[in-house]
Coordinates of C-alpha atoms and ligand atoms in Angstrom, one line a residue:
M1 CA 149.0 101.5 170.8
T2 CA 145.6 100.3 170.0
D3 CA 144.7 97.8 167.1
P4 CA 142.8 100.1 164.8
H5 CA 141.4 96.8 163.5
K6 CA 140.1 95.6 166.7
G7 CA 136.4 95.1 166.8
L8 CA 136.0 94.1 163.1
T9 CA 134.0 91.4 162.7
G10 CA 133.1 89.0 159.7
L11 CA 136.2 89.2 157.8
L12 CA 137.1 86.5 155.5
D13 CA 140.6 84.9 155.8
T14 CA 142.2 87.1 153.2
E15 CA 145.5 85.6 153.6
A16 CA 144.4 82.4 152.3
I17 CA 142.2 84.0 149.7
R18 CA 144.7 86.4 148.2
K19 CA 147.0 83.1 147.6
D20 CA 144.4 82.1 144.8
F21 CA 145.0 85.8 143.1
P22 CA 148.4 85.8 141.8
I23 CA 148.3 89.3 140.7
L24 CA 147.9 90.4 144.3
D25 CA 151.4 89.7 144.7
R26 CA 152.3 92.1 141.9
R27 CA 154.9 94.9 142.8
V28 CA 154.3 98.2 141.1
H29 CA 156.5 101.5 140.5
D30 CA 160.1 100.0 142.0
G31 CA 158.6 97.7 143.9
K32 CA 156.0 98.8 145.9
P33 CA 153.1 96.2 147.0
L34 CA 150.2 96.5 145.1
V35 CA 146.8 97.8 146.7
Y36 CA 144.1 97.2 144.2
L37 CA 141.2 99.0 145.2
D38 CA 139.4 99.2 141.5
N39 CA 137.0 96.5 141.9
A40 CA 134.0 98.1 140.9
A41 CA 135.5 98.5 137.3
T42 CA 137.2 95.1 137.2
S43 CA 137.8 92.4 139.9
Q44 CA 140.6 90.3 139.8
T45 CA 140.7 86.7 138.6
P46 CA 141.5 83.6 141.0
R47 CA 144.0 80.9 140.0
Q48 CA 140.7 78.4 139.5
V49 CA 139.2 80.6 136.7
I50 CA 142.5 81.0 134.9
D51 CA 143.3 77.4 135.3
T52 CA 139.9 76.6 133.8
L53 CA 140.5 78.9 130.7
S54 CA 143.7 77.2 129.9
T55 CA 142.4 73.9 130.3
Y56 CA 139.6 74.9 128.1
Y57 CA 141.6 76.0 125.3
E58 CA 144.2 73.1 125.8
R59 CA 141.8 70.3 125.5
Y60 CA 138.4 71.4 124.8
N61 CA 138.1 74.2 122.3
A62 CA 135.3 73.9 119.4
N63 CA 132.4 75.7 118.5
V64 CA 129.4 74.6 120.5
H65 CA 125.8 73.3 119.3
R66 CA 126.6 72.4 115.7
G67 CA 129.3 69.7 115.9
V68 CA 129.0 65.9 116.2
H69 CA 132.9 65.3 116.9
V70 CA 134.1 64.8 120.5
L71 CA 135.4 68.3 121.1
A72 CA 132.2 69.8 119.9
E73 CA 130.1 67.9 122.3
E74 CA 132.5 68.5 125.6
A75 CA 132.6 72.3 124.6
T76 CA 128.6 72.3 124.3
E77 CA 128.6 70.4 127.7
L78 CA 131.0 72.9 129.2
Y79 CA 129.2 76.1 127.9
E80 CA 125.4 74.5 128.8
G81 CA 127.2 73.5 132.2
A82 CA 128.0 77.1 132.8
R83 CA 124.4 78.2 132.2
D84 CA 123.5 75.6 134.9
K85 CA 125.9 76.9 137.3
V86 CA 124.8 80.8 136.6
A87 CA 121.2 79.7 136.6
E88 CA 121.6 78.1 140.2
F89 CA 124.0 81.3 141.4
V90 CA 120.8 83.6 140.9
N91 CA 118.0 81.0 141.9
A92 CA 116.7 81.2 138.6
P93 CA 113.6 79.1 138.1
S94 CA 114.7 77.8 134.8
R95 CA 118.1 77.3 133.1
D96 CA 116.5 78.6 129.7
E97 CA 116.1 82.1 131.4
V98 CA 119.7 82.7 131.6
I99 CA 121.0 84.7 128.5
F100 CA 125.1 84.8 128.0
T101 CA 125.8 88.2 126.5
K102 CA 129.3 90.1 126.3
N103 CA 128.7 92.5 129.3
A104 CA 126.0 94.2 131.3
S105 CA 125.9 96.6 128.5
E106 CA 124.8 94.4 126.2
S107 CA 122.2 92.6 128.3
L108 CA 120.7 96.2 129.1
N109 CA 120.9 97.0 125.2
L110 CA 119.1 93.7 124.5
V111 CA 116.3 94.5 126.6
A112 CA 116.0 98.1 125.3
N113 CA 116.1 96.7 121.6
M114 CA 113.2 93.5 122.4
L115 CA 110.9 96.4 123.4
G116 CA 111.4 98.9 120.7
W117 CA 110.7 95.8 118.2
A118 CA 107.7 94.1 120.5
D119 CA 104.2 93.9 119.7
E120 CA 101.6 94.9 122.3
P121 CA 101.6 94.8 125.3
Y122 CA 105.2 95.4 125.5
R123 CA 105.8 97.6 123.1
V124 CA 107.6 101.0 123.6
D125 CA 106.2 103.7 121.0
R126 CA 105.4 107.5 121.3
E127 CA 102.2 106.9 123.7
T128 CA 104.7 105.3 126.5
E129 CA 106.9 105.8 128.9
I130 CA 110.3 104.6 130.0
V131 CA 111.5 105.3 133.6
I132 CA 115.2 105.2 135.0
T133 CA 117.1 107.0 137.6
E134 CA 119.7 109.8 137.8
M135 CA 122.4 107.4 139.4
E136 CA 122.6 105.0 136.5
H137 CA 125.5 103.7 134.7
H138 CA 125.8 105.2 131.1
S139 CA 124.8 101.7 130.3
N140 CA 121.6 102.0 131.5
I141 CA 121.1 105.6 130.3
V142 CA 122.2 105.5 126.5
P143 CA 120.0 102.5 125.3
W144 CA 116.9 104.0 126.8
Q145 CA 117.6 107.5 125.3
L146 CA 118.3 105.6 122.1
L147 CA 115.0 104.2 122.3
A148 CA 113.2 106.9 123.3
Q149 CA 114.7 109.0 120.3
R150 CA 113.6 106.1 117.7
T151 CA 110.2 105.4 119.1
G152 CA 109.0 108.7 120.3
A153 CA 108.6 107.3 123.8
K154 CA 109.1 109.8 126.8
L155 CA 112.2 109.2 129.0
K156 CA 111.6 109.9 132.8
W157 CA 113.9 109.2 135.7
F158 CA 113.9 109.4 139.6
G159 CA 116.2 112.2 141.0
L160 CA 118.5 112.1 143.9
D161 CA 118.3 113.2 147.2
P162 CA 120.4 116.4 147.7
A163 CA 122.6 115.4 150.5
D164 CA 122.7 111.7 150.9
G165 CA 123.0 109.9 147.5
T166 CA 119.8 108.1 147.8
L167 CA 116.8 108.1 145.3
D168 CA 114.2 110.7 145.7
L169 CA 111.0 108.6 145.3
S170 CA 108.6 110.9 147.0
N171 CA 107.0 111.5 143.5
I172 CA 106.9 107.8 143.0
E173 CA 103.3 107.8 141.6
E174 CA 103.9 110.6 139.3
V175 CA 107.0 109.2 137.8
I176 CA 105.7 105.6 137.1
T177 CA 102.3 106.1 135.6
E178 CA 99.8 103.8 133.7
K179 CA 101.9 105.0 130.8
T180 CA 105.2 103.2 132.1
K181 CA 106.5 100.3 130.0
I182 CA 109.5 99.5 131.6
V183 CA 111.6 100.7 134.8
S184 CA 115.1 99.9 134.2
F185 CA 117.4 100.8 137.6
V186 CA 120.6 100.0 139.3
L187 CA 120.6 97.6 142.5
V188 CA 123.9 99.0 143.8
S189 CA 125.2 102.1 142.3
N190 CA 128.7 102.1 141.1
I191 CA 129.6 105.3 141.9
L192 CA 127.3 106.3 145.3
G193 CA 127.5 102.9 146.3
T194 CA 123.7 103.0 147.3
H195 CA 121.7 100.2 147.6
N196 CA 118.3 100.9 146.3
P197 CA 114.9 100.2 147.4
V198 CA 113.9 97.4 145.0
E199 CA 110.6 96.1 146.7
Q200 CA 109.0 99.7 146.7
I201 CA 109.6 100.6 143.1
V202 CA 109.0 96.8 141.7
R203 CA 105.4 97.0 143.5
R204 CA 104.6 100.3 142.0
A205 CA 106.0 99.2 138.6
H206 CA 103.8 96.1 138.5
E207 CA 101.0 97.9 140.0
V208 CA 100.8 99.8 136.7
G209 CA 101.7 96.8 134.4
A210 CA 105.3 97.9 133.8
L211 CA 108.1 95.7 133.1
V212 CA 111.4 96.1 135.4
L213 CA 114.8 95.4 134.6
I214 CA 117.5 95.5 137.5
D215 CA 121.0 96.4 136.5
A216 CA 122.8 94.0 139.2
S217 CA 126.1 94.5 138.1
Q218 CA 127.6 95.9 141.4
A219 CA 125.1 93.5 143.1
A220 CA 125.9 90.0 141.8
P221 CA 129.6 90.0 142.7
H222 CA 129.3 91.1 146.4
M223 CA 126.0 89.6 147.8
P224 CA 123.7 86.5 147.4
L225 CA 121.5 87.6 144.4
D226 CA 117.8 85.9 144.1
V227 CA 116.1 86.8 140.9
Q228 CA 112.8 85.4 142.4
A229 CA 113.1 87.1 145.5
L230 CA 113.7 90.5 143.7
Q231 CA 110.7 90.0 141.5
A232 CA 111.5 91.8 138.6
D233 CA 111.2 90.6 135.0
F234 CA 114.8 91.2 133.9
V235 CA 118.2 91.2 135.7
A236 CA 121.6 91.9 134.2
F237 CA 125.1 91.7 135.4
T238 CA 128.5 91.4 133.9
G239 CA 131.5 88.7 134.5
H240 CA 134.4 90.7 134.9
K241 CA 133.5 92.1 138.0
M242 CA 132.7 88.9 140.0
C243 CA 135.9 87.2 139.5
G244 CA 135.1 86.0 135.7
P245 CA 136.7 86.7 132.4
T246 CA 136.1 89.7 130.5
G247 CA 133.7 89.4 127.3
I248 CA 130.8 87.7 129.1
G249 CA 127.5 89.2 130.7
V250 CA 124.4 87.6 131.7
L251 CA 120.7 88.6 131.1
W252 CA 118.2 86.8 133.1
G253 CA 114.5 87.2 132.3
R254 CA 111.5 85.7 133.0
Q255 CA 110.6 82.9 130.6
E256 CA 107.2 83.7 129.4
L257 CA 108.6 87.2 128.4
L258 CA 111.8 85.6 126.6
E259 CA 109.0 83.7 124.6
D260 CA 106.9 86.6 123.6
L261 CA 109.6 89.1 123.1
P262 CA 111.5 89.3 119.4
P263 CA 115.2 88.5 119.1
F264 CA 117.5 91.6 118.8
L265 CA 120.5 90.2 116.7
G266 CA 119.9 87.6 113.9
G267 CA 122.3 85.0 112.9
G268 CA 123.6 81.2 113.4
E269 CA 122.5 79.5 116.5
M270 CA 119.3 81.4 117.1
I271 CA 117.2 80.3 114.3
E272 CA 114.8 77.2 113.9
T273 CA 114.6 77.3 110.0
V274 CA 115.7 79.6 107.5
S275 CA 114.5 80.2 104.0
M276 CA 115.4 82.9 101.7
H277 CA 111.8 84.6 102.9
S278 CA 111.6 84.1 106.5
S279 CA 113.1 82.3 109.1
T280 CA 111.6 81.1 112.5
Y281 CA 113.3 81.2 115.7
A282 CA 114.9 78.7 118.3
P283 CA 113.4 78.9 121.8
A284 CA 115.0 80.9 124.6
P285 CA 117.6 81.4 125.6
H286 CA 119.2 80.6 122.1
K287 CA 116.8 83.2 120.3
F288 CA 119.0 85.8 121.9
E289 CA 122.2 84.4 121.3
A290 CA 123.2 84.9 117.8
G291 CA 126.4 83.6 116.4
T292 CA 129.1 81.7 118.0
P293 CA 128.6 82.6 122.0
P294 CA 131.7 83.8 124.3
I295 CA 132.0 79.9 124.9
A296 CA 135.3 80.1 126.8
Q297 CA 134.2 83.1 128.7
A298 CA 130.9 81.5 129.9
V299 CA 133.2 78.4 130.8
G300 CA 135.2 80.9 132.9
L301 CA 132.3 82.5 134.4
G302 CA 131.1 79.1 135.3
A303 CA 134.4 78.6 137.2
A304 CA 134.0 81.9 138.7
V305 CA 130.4 81.0 140.3
D306 CA 132.1 78.1 141.7
Y307 CA 134.8 79.8 143.4
L308 CA 132.5 82.6 144.7
T309 CA 130.1 79.8 146.1
S310 CA 132.6 77.8 147.7
I311 CA 133.5 80.9 150.0
G312 CA 129.8 81.7 150.5
M313 CA 128.3 84.7 149.0
E314 CA 126.9 85.7 152.3
K315 CA 130.4 85.5 154.1
I316 CA 131.5 88.1 151.0
A317 CA 129.0 90.1 151.9
A318 CA 129.7 90.2 155.6
H319 CA 133.3 90.7 154.6
E320 CA 132.6 93.6 152.5
K321 CA 130.3 95.4 155.0
A322 CA 133.0 95.3 157.9
I323 CA 135.8 96.5 155.3
T324 CA 133.3 99.4 153.8
E325 CA 132.3 100.3 157.2
Y326 CA 136.1 100.5 158.5
A327 CA 136.6 102.4 155.2
V328 CA 133.9 105.1 155.7
R329 CA 134.9 105.8 159.3
R330 CA 138.7 106.0 158.4
L331 CA 138.2 108.2 155.2
M332 CA 135.8 110.6 156.8
E333 CA 138.9 111.5 159.4
V334 CA 140.9 112.7 156.5
P335 CA 140.6 116.5 156.7
D336 CA 138.8 118.0 153.7
L337 CA 137.6 114.9 152.1
R338 CA 133.8 114.6 151.4
V339 CA 132.0 111.3 150.7
I340 CA 129.7 111.0 147.9
G341 CA 127.3 108.7 148.8
P342 CA 125.8 107.3 152.0
T343 CA 128.0 107.4 154.9
T344 CA 127.1 104.4 156.8
A345 CA 127.5 100.8 155.8
E346 CA 123.7 99.9 155.9
E347 CA 122.2 99.8 152.5
R348 CA 125.3 100.4 150.7
G349 CA 127.9 98.7 148.6
S350 CA 131.9 98.6 148.8
A351 CA 132.5 101.4 146.6
I352 CA 133.0 104.6 148.2
S353 CA 133.4 108.0 145.9
F354 CA 134.9 111.1 147.4
T355 CA 136.6 114.2 146.8
L356 CA 139.4 115.8 148.4
G357 CA 139.4 119.5 149.1
D358 CA 140.1 121.1 145.7
I359 CA 142.3 118.7 144.7
H360 CA 141.4 117.2 141.2
P361 CA 140.8 113.4 141.3
H362 CA 143.2 112.8 138.4
D363 CA 145.9 114.1 140.7
V364 CA 144.6 112.2 143.4
G365 CA 144.6 109.2 141.7
Q366 CA 147.9 109.6 140.1
V367 CA 149.6 110.3 143.6
L368 CA 148.1 107.4 144.7
D369 CA 149.3 105.4 142.0
E370 CA 152.8 106.4 142.4
Q371 CA 152.4 104.8 145.8
G372 CA 151.2 101.5 144.4
I373 CA 147.4 102.2 145.4
A374 CA 145.0 101.7 142.2
V375 CA 141.8 103.5 142.7
R376 CA 139.4 105.0 140.0
V377 CA 139.3 108.6 138.8
G378 CA 136.4 110.3 137.0
H379 CA 132.7 110.5 136.5
H380 CA 132.7 106.4 136.4
C381 CA 130.3 106.2 133.5
A382 CA 127.4 108.1 135.6
R383 CA 128.3 111.6 134.7
P384 CA 124.8 113.0 136.0
V385 CA 125.4 112.3 139.4
C386 CA 128.6 114.5 139.1
L387 CA 126.5 117.0 137.5
R388 CA 124.0 116.5 140.1
Y389 CA 126.5 117.3 143.0
G390 CA 128.4 119.8 141.3
I391 CA 131.6 118.3 141.0
P392 CA 133.8 117.2 138.0
A393 CA 134.9 113.8 139.2
T394 CA 135.4 111.6 142.0
T395 CA 138.3 109.2 143.3
R396 CA 136.7 106.1 144.1
A397 CA 138.2 103.1 146.2
S398 CA 136.0 100.0 145.7
F399 CA 136.5 96.7 147.9
Y400 CA 136.3 92.9 147.3
L401 CA 136.5 89.6 148.7
Y402 CA 140.3 90.0 149.0
S403 CA 140.5 93.5 150.5
T404 CA 142.1 94.2 153.9
P405 CA 141.7 96.6 156.4
A406 CA 145.5 97.3 155.9
E407 CA 144.5 98.2 152.4
V408 CA 142.2 100.7 153.9
D409 CA 144.7 102.1 156.2
A410 CA 147.3 102.4 153.1
L411 CA 144.7 104.2 151.3
V412 CA 144.3 106.6 154.0
D413 CA 147.8 107.0 154.6
G414 CA 148.3 107.8 150.8
L415 CA 145.8 110.1 150.8
E416 CA 147.6 112.0 153.5
H417 CA 150.6 111.7 151.2
V418 CA 148.4 113.3 148.4
R419 CA 147.3 116.5 150.9
N420 CA 151.1 116.8 151.8
F421 CA 152.1 116.6 148.1
F422 CA 149.6 119.6 147.1
G423 CA 150.5 121.8 149.9
Ligands
PLP1 C1 126.3 99.5 137.8 C2 126.8 99.3 136.2 N1 126.2 98.9 135.1 C3 126.9 98.6 134.3 C4 128.0 98.7 134.0 C5 128.6 98.0 132.5 O1 129.4 96.9 132.7 P1 129.8 96.4 131.3 O2 131.2 97.5 131.0 O3 130.6 94.9 131.8 O4 128.9 96.2 130.3 C6 128.9 98.8 135.1 C7 130.2 98.8 134.7 O5 131.2 99.7 135.4 C8 128.4 99.1 136.3 O6 129.0 99.3 137.5

């Protein structure tokens, strides 16, 4: 028999990597090995991050910035050290451009609110326009709908190609105009897997003086991310999809913008002085981090960044490309299976959505789960994509640095079982 994995190149040593992730040894449903293919929702956490979190609570836990005792100073050093690590991970020109939030959703909402309260030239009002795309996660749709409702600004978006899940940019000059204040779009779609053409969009946005926000939630975990190369004004991502803990997100923003733009949340940590009449604010990033920040979570994210860096983001990207190529190829062999999104591994991330004949994705997910295979089903918080393609939902398998070709095979066998189950 020929080896189906022959010819797969660029794979990581998953046998070694999987030893770092204790949860991957779990068995579910009467002893079936866990096949975890829900990484676009949340990735698993390596021992190195879990240990960092335990050590933090066992030895250093204290509030940051305002203490004079040893623990407060050490906790502050760890928290600010995590900022250094994240800044380096995304090639930020300055550590002060890295704002810690609780997740990508908060990062995106933060920008929408900054712009709603900003003075000229950034202010969004009834004379101006906001541009997004039809493939955004709800986290990059709803904040802009709210801003449009509150300010009277017009919300516009790029549609999708009817066939292949890419953006239709044929009308870019009509969508992004002199009235556009902000263009906010996803780098890699969580539902379609599409990797969007950043350069073309950023160039047009900057040509008309609009700001650019990139949602890199599905990119930061999977490929080298260089905020300077992207040439955007803001970049958002989330810790729990990149081997970090939940409760931590990042907003990177260009320093001069962060200096000019107003804070969103008020409270401790973000002020310089306060009187009963008014307050002045601390410089960025603290201006945007009101209250006690997610300290342990930031420290955990710093450990996640160390972990990913030690393996190498280029190598992780190459591994996922090989797995994704193999997965798309194998999935397309399953009768009645339709991939919703690009069908080549070029310019695509490792989340693959599909439908299987008339079988409802919830049924697909349940029968796969009974076999120990964890996938996600539903609209993946990107319902406009489902509406666009006339489907109620999809099943989504998504891969990461510890995913193996054997897990792809398990998924394909599992889908065969689903087809038999439903006749
Ligand atoms: C593309 C994209 N943007 C934003 C988010 C929101 O991330 P969080 O729920 O951590 O805020 C997600 C999460 O699935 C996502 O995939």
